[in-house]
GROMACS .gro file of C-alpha atoms in nm:
model
  483
    1MET     CA    1  -0.895  -1.917   1.592
    2THR     CA    2  -1.174  -1.663   1.469
    3ALA     CA    3  -0.947  -1.361   1.500
    4ARG     CA    4  -0.934  -1.104   1.206
    5GLN     CA    5  -0.607  -1.138   1.041
    6PRO     CA    6  -0.438  -0.806   0.908
    7LEU     CA    7  -0.217  -0.792   0.617
    8PHE     CA    8   0.160  -0.779   0.639
    9VAL     CA    9   0.307  -0.491   0.450
   10GLY     CA   10   0.637  -0.322   0.484
   11GLY     CA   11   0.704  -0.469   0.832
   12SER     CA   12   0.365  -0.364   0.964
   13TRP     CA   13   0.043  -0.541   1.034
   14VAL     CA   14  -0.224  -0.346   0.819
   15GLU     CA   15  -0.598  -0.354   0.833
   16PRO     CA   16  -0.730  -0.455   0.480
   17ASP     CA   17  -0.929  -0.208   0.281
   18GLY     CA   18  -1.170  -0.471   0.158
   19GLY     CA   19  -1.248  -0.612   0.497
   20HIS     CA   20  -1.233  -0.984   0.580
   21TYR     CA   21  -1.381  -1.299   0.454
   22GLU     CA   22  -1.440  -1.647   0.627
   23VAL     CA   23  -1.198  -1.924   0.612
   24THR     CA   24  -1.388  -2.265   0.639
   25ASP     CA   25  -1.276  -2.595   0.789
   26PRO     CA   26  -1.332  -2.842   0.499
   27ALA     CA   27  -1.406  -3.120   0.753
   28SER     CA   28  -1.649  -2.953   1.002
   29GLU     CA   29  -1.759  -2.660   0.761
   30GLU     CA   30  -1.698  -2.432   1.071
   31THR     CA   31  -1.526  -2.099   1.056
   32VAL     CA   32  -1.144  -2.129   1.122
   33GLY     CA   33  -1.078  -1.747   1.106
   34TRP     CA   34  -1.117  -1.434   0.904
   35ALA     CA   35  -0.870  -1.361   0.637
   36PRO     CA   36  -0.797  -1.003   0.492
   37GLU     CA   37  -0.904  -0.884   0.151
   38ALA     CA   38  -0.633  -0.654   0.017
   39SER     CA   39  -0.721  -0.365  -0.215
   40ARG     CA   40  -0.525  -0.309  -0.541
   41ASP     CA   41  -0.349  -0.015  -0.368
   42GLN     CA   42  -0.241  -0.216  -0.069
   43VAL     CA   43  -0.097  -0.490  -0.309
   44LEU     CA   44   0.098  -0.228  -0.489
   45ALA     CA   45   0.223  -0.089  -0.164
   46ALA     CA   46   0.348  -0.427  -0.075
   47CYS     CA   47   0.532  -0.455  -0.398
   48ALA     CA   48   0.674  -0.100  -0.342
   49ALA     CA   49   0.792  -0.192   0.016
   50ALA     CA   50   0.973  -0.498  -0.133
   51ARG     CA   51   1.139  -0.279  -0.388
   52GLU     CA   52   1.263  -0.035  -0.130
   53ALA     CA   53   1.398  -0.321   0.096
   54PHE     CA   54   1.565  -0.503  -0.188
   55GLY     CA   55   1.877  -0.283  -0.208
   56PRO     CA   56   1.962  -0.312   0.176
   57TRP     CA   57   1.874  -0.688   0.196
   58SER     CA   58   2.060  -0.793  -0.129
   59ARG     CA   59   2.376  -0.621   0.006
   60THR     CA   60   2.349  -0.813   0.347
   61ALA     CA   61   2.611  -1.067   0.383
   62PRO     CA   62   2.491  -1.424   0.288
   63GLU     CA   63   2.581  -1.540   0.640
   64GLU     CA   64   2.357  -1.292   0.790
   65ARG     CA   65   2.063  -1.386   0.570
   66ALA     CA   66   2.124  -1.748   0.646
   67ALA     CA   67   2.119  -1.678   1.014
   68VAL     CA   68   1.774  -1.527   0.990
   69LEU     CA   69   1.643  -1.824   0.798
   70GLY     CA   70   1.800  -2.066   1.057
   71ARG     CA   71   1.618  -1.870   1.335
   72ALA     CA   72   1.287  -1.888   1.145
   73ALA     CA   73   1.331  -2.266   1.111
   74GLY     CA   74   1.382  -2.299   1.494
   75ILE     CA   75   1.061  -2.082   1.562
   76ILE     CA   76   0.855  -2.291   1.320
   77ALA     CA   77   0.991  -2.621   1.438
   78GLY     CA   78   0.925  -2.503   1.820
   79ARG     CA   79   0.561  -2.441   1.726
   80LEU     CA   80   0.494  -2.746   1.539
   81ASN     CA   81   0.180  -2.842   1.701
   82GLU     CA   82   0.023  -2.505   1.714
   83TYR     CA   83   0.089  -2.436   1.348
   84ALA     CA   84  -0.014  -2.794   1.249
   85SER     CA   85  -0.349  -2.748   1.421
   86LEU     CA   86  -0.418  -2.439   1.216
   87ALA     CA   87  -0.298  -2.607   0.875
   88ARG     CA   88  -0.520  -2.904   0.944
   89ALA     CA   89  -0.819  -2.688   1.014
   90GLU     CA   90  -0.763  -2.480   0.700
   91THR     CA   91  -0.668  -2.748   0.453
   92GLY     CA   92  -0.857  -3.053   0.586
   93ALA     CA   93  -0.532  -3.259   0.583
   94THR     CA   94  -0.489  -3.531   0.843
   95LEU     CA   95  -0.301  -3.411   1.155
   96GLY     CA   96  -0.006  -3.637   1.092
   97THR     CA   97   0.027  -3.472   0.739
   98ALA     CA   98  -0.009  -3.120   0.881
   99ARG     CA   99   0.264  -3.193   1.117
  100GLY     CA  100   0.507  -3.378   0.907
  101MET     CA  101   0.462  -3.287   0.543
  102GLN     CA  102   0.331  -2.930   0.595
  103VAL     CA  103   0.492  -2.755   0.890
  104GLY     CA  104   0.762  -3.008   0.930
  105VAL     CA  105   0.883  -2.977   0.575
  106ALA     CA  106   0.851  -2.586   0.591
  107ALA     CA  107   1.100  -2.578   0.892
  108ALA     CA  108   1.331  -2.818   0.705
  109ARG     CA  109   1.327  -2.599   0.397
  110PHE     CA  110   1.421  -2.288   0.594
  111ARG     CA  111   1.694  -2.488   0.768
  112ARG     CA  112   1.816  -2.615   0.421
  113TYR     CA  113   1.846  -2.247   0.272
  114ALA     CA  114   2.026  -2.122   0.603
  115ARG     CA  115   2.321  -2.326   0.458
  116VAL     CA  116   2.541  -2.079   0.265
  117GLU     CA  117   2.639  -2.193  -0.087
  118PRO     CA  118   2.904  -2.018  -0.317
  119ALA     CA  119   2.753  -1.757  -0.545
  120GLU     CA  120   3.079  -1.711  -0.752
  121TRP     CA  121   3.266  -1.942  -0.987
  122ALA     CA  122   3.601  -1.865  -1.155
  123ILE     CA  123   3.604  -1.946  -1.518
  124PRO     CA  124   3.932  -2.093  -1.683
  125PRO     CA  125   4.119  -1.812  -1.832
  126GLN     CA  126   4.098  -1.792  -2.222
  127ILE     CA  127   4.381  -1.699  -2.441
  128ASN     CA  128   4.245  -1.465  -2.721
  129GLU     CA  129   4.449  -1.441  -3.029
  130ALA     CA  130   4.310  -1.078  -3.098
  131GLY     CA  131   4.077  -0.899  -2.866
  132PRO     CA  132   3.850  -0.609  -2.941
  133MET     CA  133   4.152  -0.389  -2.972
  134GLY     CA  134   4.329  -0.621  -3.205
  135LYS     CA  135   4.575  -0.728  -2.926
  136ALA     CA  136   4.636  -1.095  -2.816
  137GLY     CA  137   4.586  -1.150  -2.443
  138VAL     CA  138   4.444  -1.368  -2.161
  139MET     CA  139   4.097  -1.296  -2.034
  140GLY     CA  140   3.993  -1.394  -1.689
  141ALA     CA  141   3.632  -1.435  -1.597
  142LEU     CA  142   3.401  -1.485  -1.308
  143ALA     CA  143   3.039  -1.617  -1.303
  144VAL     CA  144   2.836  -1.434  -1.023
  145ARG     CA  145   2.492  -1.520  -0.914
  146GLN     CA  146   2.299  -1.204  -0.852
  147PRO     CA  147   1.945  -1.181  -0.696
  148VAL     CA  148   1.664  -1.118  -0.926
  149GLY     CA  149   1.494  -0.855  -0.726
  150VAL     CA  150   1.143  -0.852  -0.609
  151VAL     CA  151   0.970  -1.178  -0.626
  152THR     CA  152   0.588  -1.235  -0.618
  153CYS     CA  153   0.523  -1.583  -0.491
  154VAL     CA  154   0.166  -1.705  -0.563
  155THR     CA  155   0.124  -2.022  -0.355
  156SER     CA  156  -0.100  -2.324  -0.366
  157TYR     CA  157  -0.399  -2.427  -0.138
  158ASN     CA  158  -0.283  -2.785  -0.086
  159ASN     CA  159   0.009  -2.707   0.133
  160PRO     CA  160   0.019  -2.351   0.281
  161TRP     CA  161   0.337  -2.422   0.463
  162ALA     CA  162   0.593  -2.631   0.245
  163ASN     CA  163   0.496  -2.450  -0.064
  164PRO     CA  164   0.541  -2.102   0.047
  165ALA     CA  165   0.849  -2.201   0.236
  166GLY     CA  166   1.008  -2.358  -0.077
  167LYS     CA  167   0.972  -2.017  -0.247
  168VAL     CA  168   1.042  -1.774   0.025
  169ALA     CA  169   1.347  -1.937   0.180
  170PRO     CA  170   1.569  -1.977  -0.128
  171ALA     CA  171   1.450  -1.640  -0.264
  172LEU     CA  172   1.555  -1.472   0.058
  173ALA     CA  173   1.892  -1.670   0.076
  174MET     CA  174   1.982  -1.534  -0.260
  175GLY     CA  175   1.898  -1.173  -0.151
  176ASN     CA  176   1.572  -1.122  -0.308
  177THR     CA  177   1.268  -0.969  -0.135
  178VAL     CA  178   0.909  -1.116  -0.158
  179VAL     CA  179   0.541  -1.047  -0.176
  180VAL     CA  180   0.351  -1.357  -0.110
  181LYS     CA  181   0.005  -1.396  -0.235
  182PRO     CA  182  -0.142  -1.707  -0.065
  183ALA     CA  183  -0.427  -1.912  -0.187
  184PRO     CA  184  -0.761  -1.764  -0.086
  185GLN     CA  185  -0.888  -2.090   0.072
  186ASP     CA  186  -0.612  -2.122   0.336
  187PRO     CA  187  -0.407  -1.814   0.382
  188LEU     CA  188  -0.392  -1.787   0.754
  189SER     CA  189  -0.098  -2.030   0.775
  190VAL     CA  190   0.115  -1.799   0.554
  191TYR     CA  191   0.053  -1.510   0.787
  192ARG     CA  192   0.177  -1.736   1.077
  193MET     CA  193   0.484  -1.786   0.875
  194ALA     CA  194   0.543  -1.429   0.814
  195ARG     CA  195   0.508  -1.348   1.179
  196ALA     CA  196   0.770  -1.625   1.252
  197LEU     CA  197   1.011  -1.458   0.997
  198GLN     CA  198   0.948  -1.106   1.157
  199GLU     CA  199   1.041  -1.269   1.484
  200ALA     CA  200   1.354  -1.419   1.340
  201GLY     CA  201   1.462  -1.068   1.232
  202VAL     CA  202   1.362  -1.022   0.868
  203PRO     CA  203   1.400  -0.649   0.805
  204PRO     CA  204   1.068  -0.448   0.715
  205GLY     CA  205   0.965  -0.490   0.364
  206VAL     CA  206   1.171  -0.804   0.287
  207VAL     CA  207   0.854  -1.027   0.330
  208ASN     CA  208   0.506  -0.916   0.262
  209VAL     CA  209   0.180  -1.100   0.254
  210VAL     CA  210  -0.133  -0.991   0.087
  211SER     CA  211  -0.430  -1.198   0.036
  212GLY     CA  212  -0.786  -1.196  -0.103
  213ARG     CA  213  -1.056  -1.381  -0.289
  214SER     CA  214  -1.055  -1.119  -0.578
  215THR     CA  215  -0.847  -1.204  -0.885
  216GLY     CA  216  -0.748  -0.845  -0.877
  217VAL     CA  217  -0.515  -0.918  -0.566
  218GLY     CA  218  -0.310  -1.169  -0.773
  219GLU     CA  219  -0.326  -0.968  -1.085
  220ALA     CA  220  -0.193  -0.664  -0.919
  221ALA     CA  221   0.095  -0.858  -0.745
  222VAL     CA  222   0.203  -1.016  -1.080
  223ALA     CA  223   0.167  -0.693  -1.290
  224SER     CA  224   0.333  -0.433  -1.061
  225PRO     CA  225   0.638  -0.273  -1.215
  226ASP     CA  226   0.817  -0.328  -0.883
  227VAL     CA  227   0.812  -0.699  -0.936
  228ASP     CA  228   1.094  -0.871  -1.133
  229MET     CA  229   0.991  -1.229  -1.113
  230VAL     CA  230   0.678  -1.455  -1.044
  231SER     CA  231   0.702  -1.785  -0.876
  232PHE     CA  232   0.360  -1.967  -0.915
  233THR     CA  233   0.226  -2.301  -0.810
  234GLY     CA  234  -0.124  -2.385  -0.929
  235SER     CA  235  -0.334  -2.468  -1.228
  236THR     CA  236  -0.195  -2.460  -1.588
  237ALA     CA  237  -0.483  -2.221  -1.683
  238VAL     CA  238  -0.387  -1.965  -1.424
  239GLY     CA  239  -0.024  -2.014  -1.502
  240GLN     CA  240  -0.067  -1.929  -1.870
  241ARG     CA  241  -0.247  -1.619  -1.763
  242ILE     CA  242   0.029  -1.514  -1.541
  243ALA     CA  243   0.289  -1.598  -1.833
  244GLU     CA  244   0.122  -1.355  -2.062
  245VAL     CA  245   0.146  -1.063  -1.803
  246CYS     CA  246   0.516  -1.160  -1.735
  247GLY     CA  247   0.580  -1.173  -2.110
  248ARG     CA  248   0.499  -0.812  -2.159
  249ASP     CA  249   0.770  -0.692  -1.924
  250MET     CA  250   1.010  -0.987  -1.965
  251LYS     CA  251   0.971  -1.086  -1.603
  252ARG     CA  252   1.141  -1.413  -1.492
  253GLN     CA  253   0.908  -1.698  -1.424
  254LEU     CA  254   0.905  -2.013  -1.218
  255MET     CA  255   0.593  -2.218  -1.291
  256GLU     CA  256   0.502  -2.544  -1.124
  257LEU     CA  257   0.163  -2.626  -1.288
  258GLY     CA  258  -0.065  -2.922  -1.335
  259GLY     CA  259   0.005  -3.292  -1.378
  260LYS     CA  260  -0.137  -3.615  -1.479
  261GLY     CA  261   0.142  -3.853  -1.366
  262ALA     CA  262   0.156  -4.176  -1.541
  263ALA     CA  263   0.237  -4.487  -1.358
  264VAL     CA  264   0.380  -4.750  -1.591
  265VAL     CA  265   0.344  -5.093  -1.446
  266PHE     CA  266   0.503  -5.387  -1.616
  267ASP     CA  267   0.421  -5.752  -1.579
  268ASP     CA  268   0.744  -5.822  -1.378
  269ALA     CA  269   0.665  -5.534  -1.143
  270ASP     CA  270   0.632  -5.602  -0.753
  271LEU     CA  271   0.266  -5.537  -0.734
  272GLY     CA  272   0.287  -5.474  -0.356
  273SER     CA  273   0.525  -5.179  -0.414
  274ALA     CA  274   0.324  -5.048  -0.718
  275VAL     CA  275  -0.003  -5.057  -0.527
  276ALA     CA  276   0.142  -4.877  -0.231
  277GLY     CA  277   0.285  -4.612  -0.430
  278ILE     CA  278  -0.020  -4.554  -0.665
  279GLY     CA  279  -0.242  -4.584  -0.351
  280THR     CA  280  -0.089  -4.223  -0.243
  281ALA     CA  281  -0.311  -4.081  -0.512
  282PHE     CA  282  -0.612  -4.174  -0.298
  283SER     CA  283  -0.481  -4.076   0.027
  284PHE     CA  284  -0.205  -3.787   0.020
  285TYR     CA  285  -0.375  -3.463   0.047
  286SER     CA  286  -0.687  -3.652  -0.071
  287GLY     CA  287  -0.554  -3.667  -0.413
  288GLN     CA  288  -0.507  -3.284  -0.437
  289ILE     CA  289  -0.148  -3.309  -0.544
  290CYS     CA  290   0.004  -3.236  -0.884
  291THR     CA  291   0.265  -3.518  -0.851
  292ALA     CA  292   0.000  -3.795  -0.789
  293PRO     CA  293   0.023  -4.118  -1.018
  294THR     CA  294  -0.335  -4.085  -1.114
  295ARG     CA  295  -0.300  -4.225  -1.469
  296VAL     CA  296  -0.203  -4.599  -1.429
  297LEU     CA  297  -0.072  -4.782  -1.741
  298ALA     CA  298  -0.090  -5.150  -1.657
  299GLN     CA  299   0.061  -5.419  -1.885
  300ARG     CA  300  -0.204  -5.674  -1.972
  301GLY     CA  301  -0.041  -5.953  -1.796
  302ILE     CA  302  -0.088  -5.799  -1.462
  303HIS     CA  303  -0.382  -5.563  -1.536
  304ASP     CA  304  -0.659  -5.751  -1.379
  305ARG     CA  305  -0.461  -5.824  -1.057
  306LEU     CA  306  -0.335  -5.468  -1.039
  307VAL     CA  307  -0.696  -5.341  -1.056
  308ASP     CA  308  -0.825  -5.590  -0.793
  309ARG     CA  309  -0.538  -5.492  -0.549
  310LEU     CA  310  -0.587  -5.130  -0.607
  311ALA     CA  311  -0.959  -5.153  -0.529
  312ALA     CA  312  -0.885  -5.363  -0.221
  313TYR     CA  313  -0.631  -5.094  -0.104
  314ALA     CA  314  -0.872  -4.806  -0.168
  315ASP     CA  315  -1.152  -4.987   0.038
  316ARG     CA  316  -0.926  -5.012   0.331
  317LEU     CA  317  -0.852  -4.642   0.361
  318LYS     CA  318  -1.059  -4.477   0.630
  319VAL     CA  319  -1.234  -4.156   0.500
  320GLY     CA  320  -1.325  -3.917   0.793
  321ASP     CA  321  -1.238  -3.652   1.045
  322PRO     CA  322  -0.867  -3.566   0.994
  323ARG     CA  323  -0.830  -3.511   1.370
  324GLU     CA  324  -0.878  -3.886   1.440
  325PRO     CA  325  -0.552  -4.072   1.435
  326ASP     CA  326  -0.680  -4.356   1.212
  327THR     CA  327  -0.808  -4.135   0.937
  328VAL     CA  328  -0.621  -4.176   0.615
  329VAL     CA  329  -0.833  -3.972   0.361
  330GLY     CA  330  -0.968  -3.636   0.466
  331PRO     CA  331  -1.188  -3.392   0.280
  332VAL     CA  332  -1.117  -3.176  -0.034
  333ILE     CA  333  -1.072  -2.816   0.016
  334SER     CA  334  -1.424  -2.694  -0.058
  335ALA     CA  335  -1.771  -2.774  -0.163
  336ALA     CA  336  -1.707  -2.645  -0.510
  337HIS     CA  337  -1.398  -2.863  -0.550
  338ARG     CA  338  -1.590  -3.170  -0.424
  339ASP     CA  339  -1.853  -3.093  -0.686
  340ARG     CA  340  -1.585  -3.068  -0.960
  341VAL     CA  341  -1.422  -3.405  -0.853
  342GLU     CA  342  -1.780  -3.574  -0.844
  343SER     CA  343  -1.852  -3.426  -1.200
  344TYR     CA  344  -1.527  -3.596  -1.342
  345ILE     CA  345  -1.638  -3.932  -1.181
  346GLU     CA  346  -1.987  -3.896  -1.354
  347LEU     CA  347  -1.808  -3.805  -1.666
  348GLY     CA  348  -1.606  -4.128  -1.643
  349ARG     CA  349  -1.939  -4.318  -1.614
  350LYS     CA  350  -2.058  -4.150  -1.944
  351GLU     CA  351  -1.732  -4.222  -2.100
  352ARG     CA  352  -1.791  -4.605  -2.021
  353ALA     CA  353  -1.530  -4.629  -1.756
  354VAL     CA  354  -1.606  -4.897  -1.491
  355VAL     CA  355  -1.621  -4.762  -1.151
  356VAL     CA  356  -1.456  -5.038  -0.960
  357THR     CA  357  -1.471  -4.890  -0.607
  358GLY     CA  358  -1.584  -4.553  -0.468
  359GLY     CA  359  -1.784  -4.302  -0.685
  360GLN     CA  360  -2.017  -4.212  -0.414
  361ARG     CA  361  -2.034  -3.940  -0.154
  362PRO     CA  362  -1.931  -4.079   0.189
  363ASP     CA  363  -2.198  -4.074   0.439
  364LEU     CA  364  -2.061  -3.834   0.697
  365PRO     CA  365  -2.244  -3.552   0.888
  366SER     CA  366  -2.037  -3.267   0.761
  367GLY     CA  367  -1.731  -3.190   0.526
  368PHE     CA  368  -1.641  -3.202   0.174
  369TYR     CA  369  -1.552  -3.572   0.114
  370VAL     CA  370  -1.491  -3.778  -0.183
  371ALA     CA  371  -1.444  -4.151  -0.147
  372PRO     CA  372  -1.126  -4.302  -0.311
  373THR     CA  373  -1.242  -4.398  -0.659
  374LEU     CA  374  -1.083  -4.633  -0.913
  375LEU     CA  375  -1.176  -4.622  -1.276
  376ALA     CA  376  -1.094  -4.925  -1.492
  377GLY     CA  377  -1.165  -4.995  -1.852
  378CYS     CA  378  -1.039  -4.669  -1.960
  379GLY     CA  379  -0.900  -4.557  -2.300
  380SER     CA  380  -0.625  -4.285  -2.350
  381ASP     CA  381  -0.872  -4.057  -2.525
  382MET     CA  382  -1.111  -4.022  -2.221
  383ARG     CA  383  -1.116  -3.696  -2.043
  384VAL     CA  384  -1.084  -3.870  -1.705
  385VAL     CA  385  -0.744  -3.987  -1.827
  386ARG     CA  386  -0.633  -3.678  -2.006
  387GLU     CA  387  -0.743  -3.405  -1.760
  388GLU     CA  388  -0.632  -3.328  -1.421
  389ILE     CA  389  -0.895  -3.408  -1.167
  390PHE     CA  390  -0.723  -3.318  -0.845
  391GLY     CA  391  -0.874  -3.551  -0.617
  392PRO     CA  392  -0.864  -3.911  -0.494
  393VAL     CA  393  -0.954  -4.060  -0.844
  394VAL     CA  394  -0.722  -4.307  -1.031
  395ALA     CA  395  -0.791  -4.428  -1.389
  396VAL     CA  396  -0.637  -4.748  -1.527
  397VAL     CA  397  -0.541  -4.808  -1.904
  398PRO     CA  398  -0.405  -5.133  -2.045
  399PHE     CA  399  -0.110  -5.165  -2.261
  400ASP     CA  400   0.054  -5.441  -2.442
  401ASP     CA  401   0.431  -5.384  -2.478
  402GLU     CA  402   0.706  -5.150  -2.370
  403GLU     CA  403   0.669  -4.913  -2.677
  404GLU     CA  404   0.303  -4.872  -2.610
  405GLY     CA  405   0.349  -4.796  -2.265
  406ILE     CA  406   0.596  -4.530  -2.347
  407ALA     CA  407   0.367  -4.383  -2.611
  408LEU     CA  408   0.067  -4.367  -2.381
  409ALA     CA  409   0.266  -4.214  -2.107
  410ASN     CA  410   0.388  -3.930  -2.331
  411ASP     CA  411   0.053  -3.880  -2.488
  412THR     CA  412  -0.071  -3.596  -2.257
  413ASP     CA  413  -0.030  -3.221  -2.232
  414TYR     CA  414   0.152  -3.256  -1.901
  415GLY     CA  415   0.476  -3.375  -1.785
  416LEU     CA  416   0.551  -3.322  -1.420
  417ILE     CA  417   0.629  -3.663  -1.260
  418ASP     CA  418   0.589  -4.001  -1.407
  419TYR     CA  419   0.663  -4.344  -1.251
  420VAL     CA  420   0.788  -4.688  -1.367
  421TRP     CA  421   0.747  -5.020  -1.186
  422SER     CA  422   0.950  -5.309  -1.318
  423GLY     CA  423   1.162  -5.603  -1.180
  424ASP     CA  424   1.379  -5.536  -1.452
  425VAL     CA  425   1.602  -5.235  -1.348
  426ALA     CA  426   1.765  -5.179  -1.683
  427ARG     CA  427   1.435  -5.171  -1.840
  428ALA     CA  428   1.286  -4.930  -1.583
  429PHE     CA  429   1.590  -4.675  -1.633
  430ARG     CA  430   1.562  -4.718  -2.007
  431VAL     CA  431   1.195  -4.633  -2.000
  432ALA     CA  432   1.240  -4.348  -1.762
  433ARG     CA  433   1.476  -4.170  -1.995
  434ARG     CA  434   1.220  -4.181  -2.263
  435LEU     CA  435   0.940  -4.026  -2.062
  436ARG     CA  436   0.870  -3.662  -2.126
  437ALA     CA  437   0.843  -3.564  -1.765
  438GLY     CA  438   1.056  -3.353  -1.531
  439GLY     CA  439   1.093  -3.632  -1.282
  440VAL     CA  440   1.053  -4.012  -1.298
  441GLY     CA  441   1.026  -4.236  -0.996
  442VAL     CA  442   1.175  -4.592  -1.051
  443ASN     CA  443   0.984  -4.830  -0.831
  444THR     CA  444   0.908  -4.567  -0.586
  445VAL     CA  445   0.696  -4.246  -0.531
  446GLY     CA  446   0.950  -4.118  -0.300
  447ARG     CA  447   1.148  -3.784  -0.366
  448ASN     CA  448   1.508  -3.680  -0.311
  449MET     CA  449   1.491  -3.322  -0.171
  450GLU     CA  450   1.818  -3.204  -0.348
  451ALA     CA  451   1.700  -3.328  -0.700
  452PRO     CA  452   1.543  -3.071  -0.943
  453PHE     CA  453   1.178  -3.041  -0.942
  454GLY     CA  454   0.962  -2.904  -1.221
  455GLY     CA  455   0.784  -3.012  -1.541
  456PHE     CA  456   0.798  -3.041  -1.912
  457LYS     CA  457   0.516  -2.909  -2.147
  458LYS     CA  458   0.224  -2.749  -1.967
  459SER     CA  459   0.351  -2.878  -1.632
  460GLY     CA  460   0.570  -2.581  -1.570
  461VAL     CA  461   0.872  -2.362  -1.651
  462GLY     CA  462   1.192  -2.382  -1.457
  463ARG     CA  463   1.331  -2.601  -1.178
  464ASP     CA  464   1.365  -2.561  -0.811
  465VAL     CA  465   1.446  -2.759  -0.486
  466GLY     CA  466   1.785  -2.790  -0.337
  467SER     CA  467   2.058  -2.596  -0.494
  468TYR     CA  468   1.848  -2.552  -0.813
  469ALA     CA  469   1.614  -2.327  -0.631
  470LEU     CA  470   1.906  -2.092  -0.559
  471HIS     CA  471   1.977  -2.091  -0.937
  472ALA     CA  472   1.607  -2.012  -1.013
  473TYR     CA  473   1.582  -1.703  -0.785
  474SER     CA  474   1.913  -1.570  -0.928
  475GLU     CA  475   2.058  -1.416  -1.246
  476VAL     CA  476   2.392  -1.517  -1.362
  477GLN     CA  477   2.644  -1.226  -1.433
  478ALA     CA  478   2.980  -1.254  -1.606
  479ILE     CA  479   3.268  -1.038  -1.496
  480VAL     CA  480   3.552  -1.037  -1.741
  481TRP     CA  481   3.893  -0.876  -1.717
  482PRO     CA  482   4.235  -0.889  -1.891
  483GLY     CA  483   4.481  -1.146  -1.732
   0.00000   0.00000   0.00000
């Protein structure tokens, strides 16, 4: 696993100008492999290759593009264990998560976008009393979805399979070409995905992958004049910088940014269901997920019971080697990120939050581990309640009635996914409609993979998933003619 990975540019595997850097296993702190450091010129060459390939690929029949995606899905699914082993080593995810939620979801996404959908819609004819030439007549119209062009896909470190697949597959299905800039912490999986696409028959230049720890790699991939759109998943701060660059050239943007999901739990809620759902913030990707319900708003009648049950739940989770089948919580991505999460826990103490459980570094021989941590006695003005921590840390805030719960949930810069637990379904849906979030789970943290995904406020711009992703990676063109 220690081979030196080349870049993928214009259909060729290219040695990086900047050499290689070490990719570290967050659990063992051992070397997983060596990732390439692209130069600015190599990034621009990748963008130029994508531009050259765009014309032929965009004119390829949708059925042919779909066939390539279908073959890629089969290749990825057929190498599930091999790819999952690499994903686990790069990310520190448990092996079950790497198989199911990373590589398995990636294969499913390529398979989903191998399904051809209509790209043209007839618009009802309109009778004009007087057209541009002063004559009455019937005007016909057609709405056509056209590919945007070259798309730079900047992907997140928490899922180097499902996240890139969710960008690349719909972009290719619509006839776009892509330059993928993976997260520097775990780029090796994305290169495996590129090789699978190459084997599936993707023409040279349609998919390119460039990586590096330098910010210049991402900046060049965003600013290149050959790029028409940027699809980014990551922090709000980085998303804001990308948006500024895109704004200068009016480039299309799809931004999936930070979150601080509110879980509003009412007195009549099924506490078992609420605890199991909120508990995923401790375990799923070790809390490194923007959709996690990390801000719990508990109605006072069940506040103390909910805190007790969440603490008991967290205490039962095994923290340790993600290769072991009974491990639930693996490490966070790096030592630097562990330090960041621990600094927030210490900040919580200074803000007079009560550390109900966790709050200490697990006693393990190696790895970047953070114990599942529950903070109670919190107020909505605390930084641990307002800022995204991106680790296995949950903060609980009490509320009195429905109006206060809604107000607290909406009192945030973010608006990605919120959650409502209540035995009164009518109230749950009433509250859901008043939450300023791109998605709301009612008595569940589950997702419908055809439902639109994206955020309000500083959680993002645009929507993807399902058919909405095809919309995101296309422009709408109107063709009008006299009837």
